[in-house]
Coordinates of C-alpha atoms and ligand atoms in Angstrom, one line a residue:
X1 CA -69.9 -21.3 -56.7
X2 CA -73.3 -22.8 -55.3
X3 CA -74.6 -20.8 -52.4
X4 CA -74.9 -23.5 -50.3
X5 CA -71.0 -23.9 -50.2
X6 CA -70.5 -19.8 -50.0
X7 CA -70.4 -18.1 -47.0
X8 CA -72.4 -14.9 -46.2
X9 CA -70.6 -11.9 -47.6
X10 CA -68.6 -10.9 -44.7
X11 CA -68.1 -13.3 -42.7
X12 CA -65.0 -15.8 -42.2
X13 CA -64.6 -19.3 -41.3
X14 CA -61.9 -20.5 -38.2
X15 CA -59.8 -23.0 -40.1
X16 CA -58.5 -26.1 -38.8
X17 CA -54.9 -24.6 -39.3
X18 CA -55.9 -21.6 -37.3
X19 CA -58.0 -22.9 -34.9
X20 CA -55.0 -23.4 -31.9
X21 CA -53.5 -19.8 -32.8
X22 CA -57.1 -18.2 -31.8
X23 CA -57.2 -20.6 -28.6
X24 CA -54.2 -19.5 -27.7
X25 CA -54.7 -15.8 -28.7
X26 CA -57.9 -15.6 -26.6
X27 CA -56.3 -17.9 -23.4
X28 CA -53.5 -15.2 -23.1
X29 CA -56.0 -12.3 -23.5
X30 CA -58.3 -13.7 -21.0
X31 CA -54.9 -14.6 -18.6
X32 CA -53.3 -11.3 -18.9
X33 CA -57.0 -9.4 -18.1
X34 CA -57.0 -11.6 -14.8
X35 CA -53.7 -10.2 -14.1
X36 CA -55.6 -7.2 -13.5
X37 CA -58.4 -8.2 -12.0
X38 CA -60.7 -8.9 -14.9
X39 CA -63.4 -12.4 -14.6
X40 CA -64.4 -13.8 -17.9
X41 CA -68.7 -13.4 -18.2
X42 CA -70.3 -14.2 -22.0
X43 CA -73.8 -12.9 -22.6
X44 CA -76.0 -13.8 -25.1
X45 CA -75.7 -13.6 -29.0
X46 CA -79.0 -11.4 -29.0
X47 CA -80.5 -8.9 -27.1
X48 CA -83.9 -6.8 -27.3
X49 CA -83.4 -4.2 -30.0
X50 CA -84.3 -1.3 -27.5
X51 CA -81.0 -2.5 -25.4
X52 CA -78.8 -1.2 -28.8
X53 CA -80.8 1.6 -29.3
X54 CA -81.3 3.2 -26.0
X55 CA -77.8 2.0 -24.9
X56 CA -75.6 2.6 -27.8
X57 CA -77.8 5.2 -29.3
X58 CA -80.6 6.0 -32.0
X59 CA -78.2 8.4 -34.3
X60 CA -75.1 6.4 -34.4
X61 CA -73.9 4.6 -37.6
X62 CA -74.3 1.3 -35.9
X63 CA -78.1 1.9 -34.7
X64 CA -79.3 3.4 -37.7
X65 CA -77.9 1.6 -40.4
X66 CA -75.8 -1.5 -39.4
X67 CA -77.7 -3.8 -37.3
X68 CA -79.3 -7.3 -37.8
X69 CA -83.0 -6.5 -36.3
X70 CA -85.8 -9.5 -36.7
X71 CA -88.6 -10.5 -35.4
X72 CA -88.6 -14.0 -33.8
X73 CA -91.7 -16.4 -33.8
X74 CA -92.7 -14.3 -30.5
X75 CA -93.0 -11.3 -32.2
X76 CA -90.4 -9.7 -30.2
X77 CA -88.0 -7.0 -31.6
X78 CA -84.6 -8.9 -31.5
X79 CA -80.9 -7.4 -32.7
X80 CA -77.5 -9.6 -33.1
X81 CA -75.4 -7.8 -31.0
X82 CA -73.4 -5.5 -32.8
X83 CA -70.5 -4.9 -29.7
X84 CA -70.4 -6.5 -26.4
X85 CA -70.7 -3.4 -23.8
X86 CA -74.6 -3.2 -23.7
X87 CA -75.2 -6.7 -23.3
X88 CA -72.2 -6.1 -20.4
X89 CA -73.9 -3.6 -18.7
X90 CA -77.7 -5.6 -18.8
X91 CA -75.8 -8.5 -17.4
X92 CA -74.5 -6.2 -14.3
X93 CA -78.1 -4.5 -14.1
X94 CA -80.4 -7.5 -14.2
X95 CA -78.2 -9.9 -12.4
X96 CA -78.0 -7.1 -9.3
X97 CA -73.9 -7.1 -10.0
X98 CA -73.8 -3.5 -8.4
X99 CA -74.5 -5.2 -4.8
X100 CA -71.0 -6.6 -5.5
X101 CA -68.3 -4.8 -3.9
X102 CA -66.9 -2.3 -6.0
X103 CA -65.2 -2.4 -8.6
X104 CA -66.5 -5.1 -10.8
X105 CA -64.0 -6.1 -13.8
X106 CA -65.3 -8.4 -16.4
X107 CA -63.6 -9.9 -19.7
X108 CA -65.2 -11.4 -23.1
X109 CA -64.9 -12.9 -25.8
X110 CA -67.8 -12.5 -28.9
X111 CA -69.0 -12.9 -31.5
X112 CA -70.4 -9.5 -33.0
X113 CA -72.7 -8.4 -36.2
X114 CA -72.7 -5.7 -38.2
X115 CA -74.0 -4.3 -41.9
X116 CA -71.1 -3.0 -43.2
X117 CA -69.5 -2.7 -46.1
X118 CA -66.8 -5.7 -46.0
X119 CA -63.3 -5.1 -47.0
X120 CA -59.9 -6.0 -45.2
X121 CA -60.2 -5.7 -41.2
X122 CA -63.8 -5.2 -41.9
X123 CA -66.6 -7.5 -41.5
X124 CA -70.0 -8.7 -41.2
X125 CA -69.4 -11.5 -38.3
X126 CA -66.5 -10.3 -36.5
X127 CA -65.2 -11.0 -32.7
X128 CA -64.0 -8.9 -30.1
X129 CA -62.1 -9.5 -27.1
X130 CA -63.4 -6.5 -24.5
X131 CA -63.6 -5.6 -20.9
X132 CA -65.4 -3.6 -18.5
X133 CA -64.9 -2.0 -15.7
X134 CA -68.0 -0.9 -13.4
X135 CA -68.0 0.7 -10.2
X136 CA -64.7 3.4 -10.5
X137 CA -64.6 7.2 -11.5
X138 CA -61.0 7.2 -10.7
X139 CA -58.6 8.6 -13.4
X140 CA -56.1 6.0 -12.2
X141 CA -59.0 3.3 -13.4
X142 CA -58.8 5.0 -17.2
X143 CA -55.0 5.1 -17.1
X144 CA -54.9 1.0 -15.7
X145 CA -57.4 0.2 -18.5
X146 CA -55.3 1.8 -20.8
X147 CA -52.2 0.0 -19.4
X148 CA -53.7 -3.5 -19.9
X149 CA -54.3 -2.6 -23.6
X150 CA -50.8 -1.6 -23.7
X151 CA -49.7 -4.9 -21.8
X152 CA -51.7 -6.9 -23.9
X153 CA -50.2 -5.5 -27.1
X154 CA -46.3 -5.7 -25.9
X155 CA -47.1 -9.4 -25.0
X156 CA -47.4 -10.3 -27.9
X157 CA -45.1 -8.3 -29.3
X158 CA -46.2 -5.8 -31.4
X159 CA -45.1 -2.4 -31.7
X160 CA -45.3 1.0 -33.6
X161 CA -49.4 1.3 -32.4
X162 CA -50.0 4.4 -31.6
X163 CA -52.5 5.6 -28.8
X164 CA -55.3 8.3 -29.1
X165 CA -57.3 10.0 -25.9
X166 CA -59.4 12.6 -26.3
X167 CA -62.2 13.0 -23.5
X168 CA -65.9 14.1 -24.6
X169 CA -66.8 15.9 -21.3
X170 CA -70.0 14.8 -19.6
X171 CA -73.6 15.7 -20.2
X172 CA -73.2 19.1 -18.6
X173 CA -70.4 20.2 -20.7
X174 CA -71.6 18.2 -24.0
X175 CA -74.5 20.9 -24.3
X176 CA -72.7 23.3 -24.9
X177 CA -70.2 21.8 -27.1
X178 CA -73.6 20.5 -29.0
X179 CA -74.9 24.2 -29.2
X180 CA -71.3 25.1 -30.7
X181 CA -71.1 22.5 -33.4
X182 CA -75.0 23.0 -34.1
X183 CA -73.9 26.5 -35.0
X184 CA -71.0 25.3 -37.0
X185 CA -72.6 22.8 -39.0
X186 CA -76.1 25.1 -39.8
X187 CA -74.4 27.3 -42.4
X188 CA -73.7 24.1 -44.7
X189 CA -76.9 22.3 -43.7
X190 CA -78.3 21.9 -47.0
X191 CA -75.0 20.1 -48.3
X192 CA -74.4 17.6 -45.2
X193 CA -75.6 14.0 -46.2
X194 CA -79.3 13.0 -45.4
X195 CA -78.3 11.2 -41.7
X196 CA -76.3 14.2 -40.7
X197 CA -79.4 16.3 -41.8
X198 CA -81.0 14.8 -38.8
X199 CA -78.0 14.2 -36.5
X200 CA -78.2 18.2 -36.9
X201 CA -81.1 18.1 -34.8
X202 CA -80.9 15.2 -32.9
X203 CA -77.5 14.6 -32.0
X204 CA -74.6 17.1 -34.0
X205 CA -71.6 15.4 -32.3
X206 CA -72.5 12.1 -34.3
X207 CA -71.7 14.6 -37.5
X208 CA -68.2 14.5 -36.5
X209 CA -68.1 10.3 -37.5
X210 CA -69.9 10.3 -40.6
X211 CA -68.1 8.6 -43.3
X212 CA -69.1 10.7 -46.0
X213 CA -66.0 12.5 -47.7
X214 CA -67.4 15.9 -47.9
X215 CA -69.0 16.3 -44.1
X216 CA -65.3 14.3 -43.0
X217 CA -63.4 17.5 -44.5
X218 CA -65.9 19.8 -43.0
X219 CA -66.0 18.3 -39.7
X220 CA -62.0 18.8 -39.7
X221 CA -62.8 22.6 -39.2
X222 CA -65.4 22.0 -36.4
X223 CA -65.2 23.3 -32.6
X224 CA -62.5 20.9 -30.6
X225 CA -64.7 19.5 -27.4
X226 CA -60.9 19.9 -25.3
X227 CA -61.9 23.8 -25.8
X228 CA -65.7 23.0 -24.0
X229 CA -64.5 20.8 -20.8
X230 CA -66.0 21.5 -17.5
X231 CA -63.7 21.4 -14.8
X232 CA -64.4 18.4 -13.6
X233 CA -63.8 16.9 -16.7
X234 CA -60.9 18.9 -17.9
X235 CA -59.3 18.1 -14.0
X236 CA -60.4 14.2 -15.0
X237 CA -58.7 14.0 -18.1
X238 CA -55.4 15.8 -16.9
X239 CA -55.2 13.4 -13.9
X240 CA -55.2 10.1 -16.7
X241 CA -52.5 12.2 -18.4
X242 CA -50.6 12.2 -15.4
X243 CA -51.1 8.9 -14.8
X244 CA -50.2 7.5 -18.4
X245 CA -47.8 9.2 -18.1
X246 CA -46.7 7.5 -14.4
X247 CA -46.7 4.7 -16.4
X248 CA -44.7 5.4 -18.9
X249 CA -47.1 5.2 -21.4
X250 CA -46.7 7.6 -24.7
X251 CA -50.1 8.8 -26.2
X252 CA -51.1 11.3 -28.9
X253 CA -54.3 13.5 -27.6
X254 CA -56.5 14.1 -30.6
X255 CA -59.7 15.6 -30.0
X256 CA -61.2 14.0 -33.5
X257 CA -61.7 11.2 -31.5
X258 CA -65.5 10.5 -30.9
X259 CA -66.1 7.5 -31.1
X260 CA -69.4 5.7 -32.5
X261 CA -70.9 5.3 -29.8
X262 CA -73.1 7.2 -27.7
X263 CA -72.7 6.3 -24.8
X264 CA -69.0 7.3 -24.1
X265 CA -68.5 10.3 -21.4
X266 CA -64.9 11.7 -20.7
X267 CA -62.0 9.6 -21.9
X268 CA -62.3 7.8 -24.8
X269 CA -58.9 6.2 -26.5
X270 CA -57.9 4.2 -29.9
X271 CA -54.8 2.4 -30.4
X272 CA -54.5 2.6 -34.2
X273 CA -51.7 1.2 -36.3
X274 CA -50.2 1.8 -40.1
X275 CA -50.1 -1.4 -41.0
X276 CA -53.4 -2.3 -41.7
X277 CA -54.9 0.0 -43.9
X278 CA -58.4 2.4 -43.7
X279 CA -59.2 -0.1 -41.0
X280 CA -56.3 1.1 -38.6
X281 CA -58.1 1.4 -35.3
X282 CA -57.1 -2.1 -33.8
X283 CA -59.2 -2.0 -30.4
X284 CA -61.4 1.7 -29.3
X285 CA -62.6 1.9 -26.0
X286 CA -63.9 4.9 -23.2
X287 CA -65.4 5.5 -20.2
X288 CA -69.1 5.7 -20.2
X289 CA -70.3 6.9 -16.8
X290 CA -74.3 7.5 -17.5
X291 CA -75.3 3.9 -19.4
X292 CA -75.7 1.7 -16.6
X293 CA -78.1 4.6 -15.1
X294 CA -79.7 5.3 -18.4
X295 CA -80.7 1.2 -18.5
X296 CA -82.1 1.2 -15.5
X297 CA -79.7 0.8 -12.9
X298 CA -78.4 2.4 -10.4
X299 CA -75.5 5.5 -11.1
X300 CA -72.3 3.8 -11.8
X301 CA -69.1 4.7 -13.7
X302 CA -68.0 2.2 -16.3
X303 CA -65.3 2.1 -18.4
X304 CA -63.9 -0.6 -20.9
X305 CA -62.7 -1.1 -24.4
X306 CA -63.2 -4.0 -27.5
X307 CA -60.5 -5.0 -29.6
X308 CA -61.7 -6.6 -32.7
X309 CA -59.9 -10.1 -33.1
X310 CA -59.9 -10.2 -36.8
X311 CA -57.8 -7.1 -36.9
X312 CA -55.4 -8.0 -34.3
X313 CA -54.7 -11.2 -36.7
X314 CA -53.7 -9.1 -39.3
X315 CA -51.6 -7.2 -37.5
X316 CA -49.8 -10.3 -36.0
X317 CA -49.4 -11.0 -39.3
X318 CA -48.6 -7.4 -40.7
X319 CA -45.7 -7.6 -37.9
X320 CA -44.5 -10.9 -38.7
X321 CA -45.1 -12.2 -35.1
X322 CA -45.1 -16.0 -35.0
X323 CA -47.6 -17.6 -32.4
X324 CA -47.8 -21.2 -31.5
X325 CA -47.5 -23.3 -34.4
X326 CA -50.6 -26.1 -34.8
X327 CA -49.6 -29.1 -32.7
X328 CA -48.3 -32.6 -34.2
X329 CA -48.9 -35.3 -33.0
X330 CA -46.0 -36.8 -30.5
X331 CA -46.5 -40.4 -32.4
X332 CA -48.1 -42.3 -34.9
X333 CA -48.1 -46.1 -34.8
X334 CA -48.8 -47.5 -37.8
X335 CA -49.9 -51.2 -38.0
X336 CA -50.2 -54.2 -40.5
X337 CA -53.0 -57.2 -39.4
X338 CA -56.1 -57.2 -37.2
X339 CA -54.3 -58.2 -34.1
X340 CA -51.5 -55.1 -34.9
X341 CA -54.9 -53.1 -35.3
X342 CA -56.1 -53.9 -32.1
X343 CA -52.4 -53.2 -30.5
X344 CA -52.1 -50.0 -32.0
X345 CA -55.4 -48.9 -30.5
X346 CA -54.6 -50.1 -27.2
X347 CA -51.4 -48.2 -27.2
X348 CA -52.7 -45.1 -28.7
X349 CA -55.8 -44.9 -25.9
X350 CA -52.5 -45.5 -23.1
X351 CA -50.5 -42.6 -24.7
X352 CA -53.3 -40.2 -24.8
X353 CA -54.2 -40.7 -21.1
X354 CA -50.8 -39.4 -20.1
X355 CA -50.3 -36.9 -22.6
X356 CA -49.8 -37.5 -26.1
X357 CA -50.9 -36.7 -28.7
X358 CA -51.2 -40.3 -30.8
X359 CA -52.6 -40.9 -34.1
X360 CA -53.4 -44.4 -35.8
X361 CA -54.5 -45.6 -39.5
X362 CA -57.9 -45.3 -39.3
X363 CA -58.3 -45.3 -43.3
X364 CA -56.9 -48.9 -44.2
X365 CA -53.8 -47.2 -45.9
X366 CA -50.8 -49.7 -46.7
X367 CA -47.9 -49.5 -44.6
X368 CA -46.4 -47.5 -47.4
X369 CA -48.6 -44.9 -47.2
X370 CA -48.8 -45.0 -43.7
X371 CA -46.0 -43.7 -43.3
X372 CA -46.5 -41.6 -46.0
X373 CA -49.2 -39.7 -43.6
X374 CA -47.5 -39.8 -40.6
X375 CA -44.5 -38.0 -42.6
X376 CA -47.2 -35.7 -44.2
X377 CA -48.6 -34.6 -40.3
X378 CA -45.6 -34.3 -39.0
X379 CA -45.7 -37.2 -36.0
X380 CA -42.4 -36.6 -34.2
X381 CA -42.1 -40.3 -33.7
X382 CA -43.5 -43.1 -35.6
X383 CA -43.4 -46.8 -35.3
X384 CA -45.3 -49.7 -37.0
X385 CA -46.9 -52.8 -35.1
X386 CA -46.9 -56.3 -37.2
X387 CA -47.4 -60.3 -36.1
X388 CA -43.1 -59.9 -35.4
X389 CA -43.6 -57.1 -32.8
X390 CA -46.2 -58.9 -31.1
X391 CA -44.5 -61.6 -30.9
X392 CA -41.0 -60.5 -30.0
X393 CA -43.0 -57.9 -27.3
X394 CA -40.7 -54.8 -28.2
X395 CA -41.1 -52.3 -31.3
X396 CA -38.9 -50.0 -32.9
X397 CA -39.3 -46.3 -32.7
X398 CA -38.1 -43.9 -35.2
X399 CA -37.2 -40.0 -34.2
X400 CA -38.5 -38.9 -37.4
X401 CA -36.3 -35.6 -37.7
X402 CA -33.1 -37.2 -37.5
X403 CA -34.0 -41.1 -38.5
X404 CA -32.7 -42.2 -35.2
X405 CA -34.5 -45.2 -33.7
X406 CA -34.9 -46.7 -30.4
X407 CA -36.5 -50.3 -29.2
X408 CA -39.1 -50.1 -26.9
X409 CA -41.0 -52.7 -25.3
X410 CA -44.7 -53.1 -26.2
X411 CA -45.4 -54.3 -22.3
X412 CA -44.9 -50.7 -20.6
X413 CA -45.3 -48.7 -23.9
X414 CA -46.6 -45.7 -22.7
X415 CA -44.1 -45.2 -19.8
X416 CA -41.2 -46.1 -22.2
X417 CA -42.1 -43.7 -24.6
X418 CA -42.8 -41.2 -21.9
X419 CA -38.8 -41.6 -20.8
X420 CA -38.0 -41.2 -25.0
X421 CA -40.1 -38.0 -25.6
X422 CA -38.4 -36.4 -22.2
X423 CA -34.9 -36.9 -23.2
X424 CA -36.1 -36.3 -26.2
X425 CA -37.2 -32.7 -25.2
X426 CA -34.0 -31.9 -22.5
X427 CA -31.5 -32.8 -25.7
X428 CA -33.4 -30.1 -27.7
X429 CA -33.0 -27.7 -24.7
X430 CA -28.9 -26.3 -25.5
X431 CA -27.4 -23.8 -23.0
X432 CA -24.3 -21.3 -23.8
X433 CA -22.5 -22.3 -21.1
X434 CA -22.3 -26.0 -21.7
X435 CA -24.9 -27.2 -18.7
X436 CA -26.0 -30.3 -19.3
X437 CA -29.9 -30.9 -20.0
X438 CA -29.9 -33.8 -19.3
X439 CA -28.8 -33.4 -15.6
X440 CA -31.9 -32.6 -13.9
X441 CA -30.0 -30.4 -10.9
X442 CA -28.0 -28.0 -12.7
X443 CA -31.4 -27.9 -14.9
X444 CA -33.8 -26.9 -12.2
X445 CA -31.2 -24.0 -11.3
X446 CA -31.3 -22.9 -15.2
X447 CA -35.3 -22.7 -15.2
X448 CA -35.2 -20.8 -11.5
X449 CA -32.5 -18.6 -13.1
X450 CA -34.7 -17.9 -16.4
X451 CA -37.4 -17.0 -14.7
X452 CA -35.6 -13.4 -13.5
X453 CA -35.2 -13.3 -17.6
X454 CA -38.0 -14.1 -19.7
X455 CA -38.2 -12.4 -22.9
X456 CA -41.4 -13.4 -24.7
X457 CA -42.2 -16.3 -22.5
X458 CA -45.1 -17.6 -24.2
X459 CA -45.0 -16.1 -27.7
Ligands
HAM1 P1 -65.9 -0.1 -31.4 O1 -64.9 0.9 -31.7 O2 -67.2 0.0 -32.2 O3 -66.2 -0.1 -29.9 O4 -65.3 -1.5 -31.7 C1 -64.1 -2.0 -31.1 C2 -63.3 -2.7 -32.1 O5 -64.0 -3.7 -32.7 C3 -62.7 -1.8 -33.2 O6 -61.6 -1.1 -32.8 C4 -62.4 -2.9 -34.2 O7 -61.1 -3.5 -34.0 C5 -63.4 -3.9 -34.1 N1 -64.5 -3.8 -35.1 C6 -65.5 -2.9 -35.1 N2 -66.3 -3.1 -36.2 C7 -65.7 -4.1 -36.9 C8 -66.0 -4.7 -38.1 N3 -67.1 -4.4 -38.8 N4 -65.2 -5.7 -38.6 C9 -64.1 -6.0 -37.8 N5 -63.8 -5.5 -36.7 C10 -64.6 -4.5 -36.2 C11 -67.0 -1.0 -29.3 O8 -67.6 -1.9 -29.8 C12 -67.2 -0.7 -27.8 N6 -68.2 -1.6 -27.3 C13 -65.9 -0.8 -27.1 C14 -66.0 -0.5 -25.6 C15 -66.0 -1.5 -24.6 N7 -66.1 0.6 -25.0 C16 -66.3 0.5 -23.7 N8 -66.2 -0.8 -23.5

C-alpha cells in the first residue's frame, strides 16, 4: 500500500463505528472520577524535553530509549509526551495550583507517544485516561485512589483483574536498598545488557525493569525493597493495607513491582489482567511524593495512576462486555420532487431541534434505493414525502422493525412524531408484573422504585 494511505507503524485510527463507544468510555471515566472529587485539566501534547527527563527520569526505558525528541524551528528541545503525570504536575507548579486548598484532584484524558516495539495492547500513539491527586500523604488517599480504579473497573463490568502494591520506600530508605541491589547485581556485571551496565552506576533499581530475558531471570533473585522500608514507610504501606482492606478491596502484594518510572516513592500498584496477553498491566499508577519539589515547586505529595485506553478496549472486548451500540437515526424521510426536497429538509431541521436524530437523501438516490439506505442505517422510522403528501398535508410513517405504520400530519410533524417515538419507547419498556408503560403514574413509581435497584445502569 502507498504510504500516503498507511498509517505510522503503531498507531490506530478512531473509526466511525467506534467513535460513540470511546465518547462514552471517556464521559463515564471522567463522571465516575468526579464522583470522587477529581476536575478534568488537558495539558499540552508537548513539553520541554528536560520536563521528561528530570521528571520521569534519565535511566528509565521511557527516557532513554522511547521518546519522540525534536527540535522545532526555535531550536528548542521539544518531547511528545510519553505519559500525562509530568505535564500534570508543571500544570499545578506553573499555574500556582498549590495556593489551592488542599487536596487538588485532577482527571485526563491523552494522547501519549512512545518508541516501542508495537504489538497487541502496545503502541506508538496510545491514550490514557489518568488522575492525580496533589496535596495528601494520607494512606487513606492511596487506598481511595485505588478504590476509584476499582470502581471504575466494576462499572463497567469487568472482572478477574487482579491488583498489585508493592511500596518503594522513600529516598531515605531507597539508598540503602540501592547499595543492596548494587551489590547484587556487581558479581554478573559483565553479562547485564549495555543500559543496565550503566543503570549499575546510575540508578540499579531501574535493573529490576529491564526487558531483557537474561537480567529479567536474574533480577527474580534480587533483594525485595519490602525487606529495606523505613518505618515510616513500612507504617505507610500497612495503614493502605488496612485501608484496602476497609474497603473490601482484595490485592496481591508483590514487591517485583517497580514501575518505569522514576519518580514513584512508597505505594505503587498495577491492575493486570490474563486476558490480554504480555501486555497484561491494564492501568499502573503510585504515589510520587518528591516530583512536584524536584520541578521546582513547593514539597507536595502526589499520587495518581494512567490507564491506557487502548488496552482497556481489549479487555472490554476480551470480556465480552457490550457498551452503547452506535446510534441510528430515529427517522429518515425520504422524498420524490423538488418541492418533497424542500419538505423533507424543513422537517428534518424541526426534528433535530428537539431531538432526533433525522437523515434525508442527500445523494439523489431513487425512492427504491432510498429506502434501500434507510433500511441499510437502521432509521427506526421512515417515511417518504411526494406531490400526494403535500397535497393531502399528512404522511405515512412506517415502524421499520415491525412494518407497522402510522399517519401523521405534515403541519405539526415534529410534535406528532415526538408523541410516536414516546409511545414508541414506553411499549418497548415490559414489566413482570403486568404495569402498564404506558400509564405514566404507575410508571414514575417503577423508575423511583428502580432506582434502589440498578444493576449496570449505564452499561
Ligand atoms: P505507565 O505504567 O507507564 O504509567 O502507563 C500507564 C498505562 O498506560 C499502562 O498500564 C498501559 O495500560 C498504558 N500504556 C503504557 N504504554 C503503552 C503503550 N506503549 N501502548 C499502549 N498502552 C500503553 C504512567 O504513565 C504513569 N504516568 C501513571 C501515573 C499517573 N502514575 C501516577 N500518576
Amino acid at each position: 500500500m502507498a504510504i500516503i494511505t498507511k498509517a505510522p507503524r503503531g498507531t490506530q485510527d478512531l473509526l466511525p463505528s467506534n467513535g460513540f463507544r470511546e465518547q462514552f468510555i471517556e464521559k463515564n471515566l471522567t463522571d465516575i472520577s468526579s464522583y470522587y472529587g477529581y476536575k478534568i485539566i488537558s495539558t499540552p501534547v508537548f513539553e520541554h524535553t528536560e520536563l521528561f527527563d528530570r521528571g520521569v527520569g534519565e535511566t528509565t526505558d521511557v527516557v532513554q530509549k522511547e521518546m519522540y525528541t525534536f527540535e522545532d524551528n526555535g531550536r528548542r528541545s521539544i518531547t511528545l509526551k510519553p505519559e500525562g503525570t509530568a505535564g500534570a504536575a508543571r500544570m499545578f507548579i506553573e499555574h500556582g495550583l498549590f495556593n489551592e486548598p488542599m487536596p487538588q484532584k485532577y482527571s485526563y484524558v491523552t494522547p501519549c507517544y512512545r518508541y516501542e516495539k508495537p504489538q497487541a495492547g502496545r503502541l506508538r500513539e496510545f491514550h490514557q485516561f489518568g488522575v492525580e491527586c496533589y496535596g495528601s500523604s494520607s494512606p487513606q488517599t492511596d487506598a481511595e485512589v485505588i478504590s476509584l480504579a476499582r470502581a471504575i473497573f466494576d462499572f463497567f463490568g469487568i472482572d478477574g483483574l487482579k491488583l498489585k502494591i508493592n511500596s518503594i520506600g522513600c529516598p531515605k530508605c531507597r539508598a540503602r536498598y540501592q547499595k543492596a541491589l548494587r551489590d547484587y547485581f556487581t558479581p554478573f556485571k559483565d553479562e547485564l545488557c549495555d543500559t543496565c551496565k550503566t543503570r549499575l552506576e546510575k540508578n540499579p533499581m531501574r535493573l529490576l525493569d529491564c526487558k531483557d530475558p537474561d537480567d529479567k531471570k536474574r533480577a527474580s533473585g534480587a533483594p525485595k525493597i519490602l525487606d529495606y522500608l523505613c518505618d515510616e514507610c513500612r507504617e505507610h504501606f500497612e495503614s493502605v493495607k488496612k485501608y484496602l482492606d476497609c474497603l473490601d478491596i482484595q490485592y496481591e502484594v508483590d514487591p517485583s513491582i517497580v514501575r518505569g518510572l522514576d519518580y514513584y516513592t512508597r505505594t505503587v500498584f498495577e491492575f493486570v489482567s490474563d486476558s490480554l496477553g504480555a501486555q497484561g498491566t491494564v492501568l499502573g499508577g503510585g504515589r510520587y511524593d518528591g516530583l512536584i519539589s524536584q520541578l521546582g515547586g513547593p514539597e507536595t505529595p502526589a499520587i495518581g495512576f494512567a490507564m491506557g485506553l487502548e488496552r482497556f478496549n481489549l479487555l472490554l472486548d476480551a470480556q465480552g462486555v457490550n457498551l452503547l451500540e452506535c446510534p441510528v437515526p430515529d427517522i429518515y424521510i425520504g422524498s420524490v420532487g423538488e418541492d418533497a426536497k424542500i419538505a423533507a429538509m424543513r422537517h428534518a431541521e424541526e426534528l433535530r431541534e428537539d431531538g432526533f436524530s433525522t437523515e434525508i437523501d442527500l445523494v439523489g438516490r431513487s425512492i427504491k434505493a432510498q429506502m434501500k439506505y434507510a433500511n441499510k442505517i437502521g432509521a427506526l422510522f421512515t417515511c417518504i414525502i411526494g406531490s400526494d403528501e403535500i397535497k393531502s398535508g399528512a404522511v405515512s410513517v412506517k415502524k421499520m422493525k415491525t412494518g407497522e405504520t402510522f399517519s401523521l400530519e405534515l403541519k405539526n410533524f415534529a410534535e406528532s412524531f415526538e408523541r410516536l417515538r414516546i409511545n414508541d419507547m414506553c411499549e418497548n419498556i415490559s414489566f413482570p408484573d403486568g404495569t402498564d408503560a404506558t400509564d405514566l403514574n404507575s410508571l414514575m413509581g417503577k423508575v423511583s422504585g428502580a432506582e434502589d435497584n440498578k444493576e449496570q445502569p449505564f452499561v
